[in-house]
Short mmCIF file of C-alpha atoms in Angstrom, two decimals:
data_model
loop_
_atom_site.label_atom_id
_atom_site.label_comp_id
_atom_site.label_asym_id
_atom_site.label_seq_id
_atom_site.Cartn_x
_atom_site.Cartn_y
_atom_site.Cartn_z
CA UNK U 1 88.36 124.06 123.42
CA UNK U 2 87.88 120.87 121.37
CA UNK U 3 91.00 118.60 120.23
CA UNK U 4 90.87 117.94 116.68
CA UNK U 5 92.76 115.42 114.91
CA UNK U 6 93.74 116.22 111.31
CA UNK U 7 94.92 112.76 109.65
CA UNK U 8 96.10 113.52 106.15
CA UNK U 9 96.43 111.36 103.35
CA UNK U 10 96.95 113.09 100.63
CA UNK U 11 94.81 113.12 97.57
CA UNK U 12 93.77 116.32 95.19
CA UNK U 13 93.53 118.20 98.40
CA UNK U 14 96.73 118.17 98.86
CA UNK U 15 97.84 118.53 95.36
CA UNK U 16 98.54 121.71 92.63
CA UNK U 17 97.98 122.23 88.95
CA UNK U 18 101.59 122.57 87.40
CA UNK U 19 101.85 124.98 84.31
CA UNK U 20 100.64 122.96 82.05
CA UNK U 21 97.31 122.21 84.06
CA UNK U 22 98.03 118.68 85.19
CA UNK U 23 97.36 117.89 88.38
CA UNK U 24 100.59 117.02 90.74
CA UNK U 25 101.04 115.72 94.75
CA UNK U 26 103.24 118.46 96.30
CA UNK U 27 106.46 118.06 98.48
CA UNK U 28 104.09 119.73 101.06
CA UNK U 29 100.53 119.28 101.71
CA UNK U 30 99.53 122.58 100.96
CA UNK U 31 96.36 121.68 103.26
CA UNK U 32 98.10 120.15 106.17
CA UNK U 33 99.65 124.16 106.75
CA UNK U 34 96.09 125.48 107.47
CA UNK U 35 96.68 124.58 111.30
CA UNK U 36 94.87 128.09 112.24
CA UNK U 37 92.00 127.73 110.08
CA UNK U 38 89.78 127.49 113.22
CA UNK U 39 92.04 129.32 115.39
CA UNK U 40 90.52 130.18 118.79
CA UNK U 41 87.68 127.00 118.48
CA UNK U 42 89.45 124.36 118.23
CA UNK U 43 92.88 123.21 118.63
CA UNK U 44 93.99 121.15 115.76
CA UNK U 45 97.15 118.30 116.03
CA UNK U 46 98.18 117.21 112.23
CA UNK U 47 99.33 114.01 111.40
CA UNK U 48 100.43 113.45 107.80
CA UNK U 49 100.14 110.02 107.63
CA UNK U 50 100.52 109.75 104.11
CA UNK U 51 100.57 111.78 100.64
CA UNK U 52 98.90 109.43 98.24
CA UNK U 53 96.27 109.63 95.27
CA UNK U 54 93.87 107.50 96.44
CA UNK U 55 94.33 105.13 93.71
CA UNK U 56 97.14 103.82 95.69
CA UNK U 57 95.13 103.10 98.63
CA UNK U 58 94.86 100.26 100.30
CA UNK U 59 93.16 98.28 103.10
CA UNK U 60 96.76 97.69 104.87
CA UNK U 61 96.62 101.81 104.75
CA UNK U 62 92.79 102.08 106.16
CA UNK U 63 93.89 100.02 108.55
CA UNK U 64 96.84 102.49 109.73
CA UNK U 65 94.35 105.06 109.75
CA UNK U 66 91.90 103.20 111.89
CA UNK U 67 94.61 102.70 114.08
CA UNK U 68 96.03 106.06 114.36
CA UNK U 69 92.39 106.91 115.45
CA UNK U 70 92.39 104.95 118.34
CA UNK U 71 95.08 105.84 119.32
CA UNK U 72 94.35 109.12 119.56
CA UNK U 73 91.09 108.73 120.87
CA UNK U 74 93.17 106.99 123.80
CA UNK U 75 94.58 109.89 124.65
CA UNK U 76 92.01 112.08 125.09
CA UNK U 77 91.24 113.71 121.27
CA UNK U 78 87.78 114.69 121.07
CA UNK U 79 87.58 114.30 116.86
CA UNK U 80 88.93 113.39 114.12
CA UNK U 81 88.93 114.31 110.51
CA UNK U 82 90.60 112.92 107.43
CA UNK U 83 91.91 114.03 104.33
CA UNK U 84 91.67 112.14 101.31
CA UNK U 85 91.50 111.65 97.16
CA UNK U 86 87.82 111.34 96.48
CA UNK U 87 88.56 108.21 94.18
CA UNK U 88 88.30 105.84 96.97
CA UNK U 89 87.00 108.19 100.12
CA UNK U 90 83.95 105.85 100.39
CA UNK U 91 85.80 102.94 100.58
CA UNK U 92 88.13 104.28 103.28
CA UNK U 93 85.32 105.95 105.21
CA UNK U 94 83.42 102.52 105.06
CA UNK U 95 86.18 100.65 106.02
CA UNK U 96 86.37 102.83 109.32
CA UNK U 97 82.62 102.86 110.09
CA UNK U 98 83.01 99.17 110.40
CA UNK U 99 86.28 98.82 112.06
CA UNK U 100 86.27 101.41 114.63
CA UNK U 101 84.49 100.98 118.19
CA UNK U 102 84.85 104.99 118.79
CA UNK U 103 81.74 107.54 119.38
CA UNK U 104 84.09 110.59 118.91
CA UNK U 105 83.16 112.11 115.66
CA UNK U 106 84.94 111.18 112.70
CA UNK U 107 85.15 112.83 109.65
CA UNK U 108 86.26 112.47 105.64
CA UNK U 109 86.27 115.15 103.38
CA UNK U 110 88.23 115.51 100.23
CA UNK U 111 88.22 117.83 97.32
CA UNK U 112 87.43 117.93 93.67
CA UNK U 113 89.71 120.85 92.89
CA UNK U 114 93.33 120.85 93.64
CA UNK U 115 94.78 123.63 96.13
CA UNK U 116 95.47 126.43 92.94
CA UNK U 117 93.02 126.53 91.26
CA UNK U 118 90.21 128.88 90.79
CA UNK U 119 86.82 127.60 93.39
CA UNK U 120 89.48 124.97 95.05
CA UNK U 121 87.14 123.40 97.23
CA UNK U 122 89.10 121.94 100.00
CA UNK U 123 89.79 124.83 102.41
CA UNK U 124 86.42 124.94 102.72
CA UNK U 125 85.65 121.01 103.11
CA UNK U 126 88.35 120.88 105.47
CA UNK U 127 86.99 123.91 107.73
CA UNK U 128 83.66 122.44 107.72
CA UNK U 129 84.75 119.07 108.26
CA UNK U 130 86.44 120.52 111.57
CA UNK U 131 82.93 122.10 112.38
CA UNK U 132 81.43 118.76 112.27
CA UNK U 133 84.00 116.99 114.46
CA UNK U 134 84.20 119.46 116.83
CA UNK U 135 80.22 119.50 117.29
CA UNK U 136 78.72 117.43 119.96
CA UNK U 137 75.84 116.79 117.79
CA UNK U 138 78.06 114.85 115.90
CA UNK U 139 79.21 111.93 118.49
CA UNK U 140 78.04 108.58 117.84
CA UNK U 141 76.72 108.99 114.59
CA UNK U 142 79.40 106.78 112.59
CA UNK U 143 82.35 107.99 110.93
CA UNK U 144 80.72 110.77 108.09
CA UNK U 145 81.80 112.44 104.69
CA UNK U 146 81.04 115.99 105.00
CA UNK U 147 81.70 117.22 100.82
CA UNK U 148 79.89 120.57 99.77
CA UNK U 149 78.03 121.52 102.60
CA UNK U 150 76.59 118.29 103.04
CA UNK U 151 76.84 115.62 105.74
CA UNK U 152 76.36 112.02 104.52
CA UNK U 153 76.90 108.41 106.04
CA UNK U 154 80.02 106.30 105.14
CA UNK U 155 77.72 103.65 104.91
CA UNK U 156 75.76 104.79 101.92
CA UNK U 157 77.43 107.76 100.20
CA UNK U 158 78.92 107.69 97.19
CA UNK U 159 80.90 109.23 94.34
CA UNK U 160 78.82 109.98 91.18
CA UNK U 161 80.01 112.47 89.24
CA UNK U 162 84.22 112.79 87.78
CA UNK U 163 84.65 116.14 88.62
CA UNK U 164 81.92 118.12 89.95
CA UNK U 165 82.51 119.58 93.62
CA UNK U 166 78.46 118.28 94.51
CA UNK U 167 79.57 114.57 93.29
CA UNK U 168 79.17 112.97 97.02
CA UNK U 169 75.74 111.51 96.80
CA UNK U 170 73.73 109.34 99.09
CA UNK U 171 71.22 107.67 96.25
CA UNK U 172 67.96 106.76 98.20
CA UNK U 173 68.17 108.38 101.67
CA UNK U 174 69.81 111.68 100.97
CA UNK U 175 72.65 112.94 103.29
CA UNK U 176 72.00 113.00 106.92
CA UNK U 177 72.54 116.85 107.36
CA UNK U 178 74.07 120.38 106.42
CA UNK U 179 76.67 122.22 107.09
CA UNK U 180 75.09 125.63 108.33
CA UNK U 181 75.94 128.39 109.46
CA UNK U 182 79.65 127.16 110.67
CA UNK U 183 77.03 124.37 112.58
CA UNK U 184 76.09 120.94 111.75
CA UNK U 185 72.37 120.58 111.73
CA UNK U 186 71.18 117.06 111.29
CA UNK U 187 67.71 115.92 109.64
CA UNK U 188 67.90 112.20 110.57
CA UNK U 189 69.59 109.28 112.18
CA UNK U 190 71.34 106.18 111.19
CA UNK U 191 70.44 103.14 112.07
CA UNK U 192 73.03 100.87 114.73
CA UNK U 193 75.50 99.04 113.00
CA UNK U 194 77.89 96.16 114.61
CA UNK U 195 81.89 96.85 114.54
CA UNK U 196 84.58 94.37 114.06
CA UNK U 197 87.79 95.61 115.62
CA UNK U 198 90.45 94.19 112.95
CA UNK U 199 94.27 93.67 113.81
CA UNK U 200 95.25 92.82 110.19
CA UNK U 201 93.47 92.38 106.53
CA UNK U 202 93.25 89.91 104.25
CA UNK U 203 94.10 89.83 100.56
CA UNK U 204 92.48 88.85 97.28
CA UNK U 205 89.11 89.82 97.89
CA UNK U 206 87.80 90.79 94.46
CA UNK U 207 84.73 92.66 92.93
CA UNK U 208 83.11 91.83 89.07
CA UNK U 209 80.53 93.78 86.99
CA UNK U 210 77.81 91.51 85.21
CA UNK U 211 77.27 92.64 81.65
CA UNK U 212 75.01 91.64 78.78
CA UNK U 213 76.48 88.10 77.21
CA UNK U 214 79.11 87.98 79.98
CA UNK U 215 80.33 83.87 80.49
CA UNK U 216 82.68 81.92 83.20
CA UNK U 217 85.95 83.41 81.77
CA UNK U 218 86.48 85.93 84.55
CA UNK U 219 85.32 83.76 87.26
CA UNK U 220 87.27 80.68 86.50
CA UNK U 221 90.49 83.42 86.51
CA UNK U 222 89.92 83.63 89.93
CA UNK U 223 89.26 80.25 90.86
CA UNK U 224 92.35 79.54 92.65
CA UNK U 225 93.60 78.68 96.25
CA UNK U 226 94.61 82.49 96.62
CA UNK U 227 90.90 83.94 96.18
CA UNK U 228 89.24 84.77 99.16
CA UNK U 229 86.38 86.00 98.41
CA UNK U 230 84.20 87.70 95.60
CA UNK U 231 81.55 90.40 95.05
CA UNK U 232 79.54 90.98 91.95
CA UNK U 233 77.47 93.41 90.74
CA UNK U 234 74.64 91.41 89.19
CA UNK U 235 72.39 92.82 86.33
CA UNK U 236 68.71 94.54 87.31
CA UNK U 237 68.10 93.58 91.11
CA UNK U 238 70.41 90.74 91.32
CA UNK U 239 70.43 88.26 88.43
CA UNK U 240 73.24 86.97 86.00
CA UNK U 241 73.82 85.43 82.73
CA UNK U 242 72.98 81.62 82.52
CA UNK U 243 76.61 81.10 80.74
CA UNK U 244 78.35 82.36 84.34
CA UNK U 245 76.67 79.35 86.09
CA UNK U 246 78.80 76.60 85.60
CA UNK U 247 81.97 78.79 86.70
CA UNK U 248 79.75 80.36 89.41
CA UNK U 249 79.37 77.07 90.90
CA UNK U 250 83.03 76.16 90.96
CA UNK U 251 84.01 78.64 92.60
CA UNK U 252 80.88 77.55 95.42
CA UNK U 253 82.35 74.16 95.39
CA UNK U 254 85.89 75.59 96.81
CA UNK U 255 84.23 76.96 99.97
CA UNK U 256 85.35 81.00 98.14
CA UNK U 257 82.19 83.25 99.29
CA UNK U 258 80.25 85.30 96.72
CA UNK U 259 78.20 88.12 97.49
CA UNK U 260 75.63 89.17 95.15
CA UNK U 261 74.65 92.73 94.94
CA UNK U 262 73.04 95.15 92.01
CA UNK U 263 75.46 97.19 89.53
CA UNK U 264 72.92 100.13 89.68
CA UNK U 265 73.17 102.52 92.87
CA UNK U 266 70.08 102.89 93.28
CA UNK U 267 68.04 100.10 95.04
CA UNK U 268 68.70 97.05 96.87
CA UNK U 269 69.29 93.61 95.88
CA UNK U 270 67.01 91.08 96.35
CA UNK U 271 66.00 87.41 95.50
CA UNK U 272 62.53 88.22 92.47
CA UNK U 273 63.06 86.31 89.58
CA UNK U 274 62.92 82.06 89.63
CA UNK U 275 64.79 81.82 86.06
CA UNK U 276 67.80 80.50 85.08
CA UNK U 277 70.27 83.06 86.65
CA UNK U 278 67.49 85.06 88.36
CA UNK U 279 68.15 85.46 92.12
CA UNK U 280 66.24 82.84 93.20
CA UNK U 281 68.59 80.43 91.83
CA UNK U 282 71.37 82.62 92.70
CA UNK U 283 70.21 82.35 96.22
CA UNK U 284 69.71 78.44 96.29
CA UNK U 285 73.16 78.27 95.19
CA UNK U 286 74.85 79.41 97.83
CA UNK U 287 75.72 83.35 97.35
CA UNK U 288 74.81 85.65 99.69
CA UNK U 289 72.89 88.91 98.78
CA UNK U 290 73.65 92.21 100.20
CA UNK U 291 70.86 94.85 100.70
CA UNK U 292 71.44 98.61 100.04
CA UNK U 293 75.46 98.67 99.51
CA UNK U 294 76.90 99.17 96.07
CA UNK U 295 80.07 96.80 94.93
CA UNK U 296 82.51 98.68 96.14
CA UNK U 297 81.02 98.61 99.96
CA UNK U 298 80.34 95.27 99.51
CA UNK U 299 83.51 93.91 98.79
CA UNK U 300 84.74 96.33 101.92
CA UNK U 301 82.19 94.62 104.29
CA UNK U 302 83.52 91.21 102.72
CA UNK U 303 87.01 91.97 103.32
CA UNK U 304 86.36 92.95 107.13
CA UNK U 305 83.97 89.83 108.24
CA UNK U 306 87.05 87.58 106.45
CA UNK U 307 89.40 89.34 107.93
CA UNK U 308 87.54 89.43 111.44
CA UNK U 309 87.44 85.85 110.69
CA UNK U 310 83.72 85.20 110.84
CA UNK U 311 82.58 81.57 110.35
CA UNK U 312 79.93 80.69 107.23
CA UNK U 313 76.65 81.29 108.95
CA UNK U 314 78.20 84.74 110.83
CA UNK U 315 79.79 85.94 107.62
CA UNK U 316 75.97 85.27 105.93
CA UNK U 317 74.25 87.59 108.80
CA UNK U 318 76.95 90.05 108.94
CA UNK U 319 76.47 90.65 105.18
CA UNK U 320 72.78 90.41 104.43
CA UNK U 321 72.28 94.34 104.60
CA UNK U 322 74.05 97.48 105.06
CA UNK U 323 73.21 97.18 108.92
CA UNK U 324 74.57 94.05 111.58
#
């Protein structure tokens, strides 16, 4: 019988509509109570780690996670899964599929309907979640988000819709595999990624969204000795306006590194256009573009390699594309 991990963070899985319909964290993680939901397969240890919307995550608490995992991988588990608001689940999930150095399956799963009411949605993540973890199919595959039936990479899934229960997408690829059957069955295979095994996390790594007319006020607000880093989501493929130069460049000159990456989720970023602003130029400047990750990965894969504490040329390779 497989040793499950249940890690649970809290999130609208773990919450109830109150009578007047808003949605409320419990005393009790209604979820973290289904310990016999696979009763006779699997054996399943819960940890309630924490009981947070994921607004109020953070990378200190990824890290806790991450370390709670290997922990228990230490001592013998066989799989993890975690629970967690879908807000930030990619973020988390991301952070662990390039932190941990694990091949036991590891799992995130959330819901989009709290625990009352009517087609709540997490019992049934959370059971197939377990399915996945516990299947040996599912070793050394990365840590997954299994939302819906569905089986998709940390790497490239992402949220895409406010409330609908199918909102986990992977734009481009697709997910990697269904849940079928009470089985994982898996359609293809991720490419190798590196790991950086973090003991701590840096701060004041920030993300910005190009827009039409945008200028150098919001970069020269973070052009200070406490920025560490910056991501932004350029217009089309990876271009901005000609008024963010200047500011651009003064944040270059104080050594902060900027990773350039497209505001649409579909597509990859990549050096096309020799204008003023246009990638090429971009490029030639100094920031780095990142292939096949939207912002909010981006500035996850930035945080790690500064936290990891990866020199220039490193930190350039390690963030050139999704895979290192």
């Amino acid at each position: 019988m497989k040793k499950i991990l249940a890690i649970h963070t809290g999130g609208t899985i773990s919450m109830s509509q109150n009578s007047r319909g808003e949605v409320v964290p419990n005393a009790k993680n209604p979820i973290a109570q289904e310990a016999t939901i696979l009763e006779g397969r699997v054996q399943l240890i819960t940890d309630e780690l924490f009981n947070l919307p994921s607004p109020h995550m953070t990378p200190t608490q990824m890290l806790q996670v991450k370390q709670r995992i290997v922990k228990a991988e230490a001592a013998g588990i066989d799989g993890v899964v975690i629970t967690h608001g879908t807000d930030t689940l990619e973020e988390t999930a991301y952070f662990l599929d390039l932190t941990l150095p694990s091949k036991i399956p590891v799992v995130v799963t959330g819901a989009m309907r709290s625990s009352n009411e009517i087609g709540s949605d997490g019992v049934h993540n959370f059971r197939s979640a377990i399915q996945v973890a516990a299947a040996d199919e599912s070793q050394g595959k990365g840590v997954l988000v299994v939302m819906n039936d569905e089986i998709h990479t940390a790497r490239y899934v992402t949220k895409t819709h406010t409330t609908n229960v199918a909102t986990f997408r992977t734009p481009t690829f697709g997910p990697i595999g269904l849940v079928v059957k009470d089985r994982p069955t898996y359609f293809q295979q991720l490419i190798h990624q590196g790991v950086c095994d973090l003991d701590h996390v840096v701060d004041h790594v920030y993300l910005l969204k190009a827009f039409a007319g945008m200028d150098g006020t919001l970069f020269d607000a973070l052009n200070n000795d406490q920025t560490a880093g910056l991501v932004v989501e350029g217009l089309g493929v990876g271009n901005l306006p000609p008024q963010t130069l200047p500011a651009v460049q003064r944040l270059l000159d104080r050594h902060i590194p900027i990773v350039l990456v497209s505001r649409f989720y579909n597509g990859v970023a990549e050096d096309i256009y020799d204008y003023q602003g246009g990638g090429i130029e971009l490029r030639k400047m100094g920031l780095m573009l990142c292939q096949g990750l939207n912002g909010q990965k981006a500035r996850i894969k930035l945080l790690v390699g500064l936290s990891a504490g990866l020199p220039q040329d490193a930190l350039q390779e390690f963030l050139k594309t999704a895979v290192s």
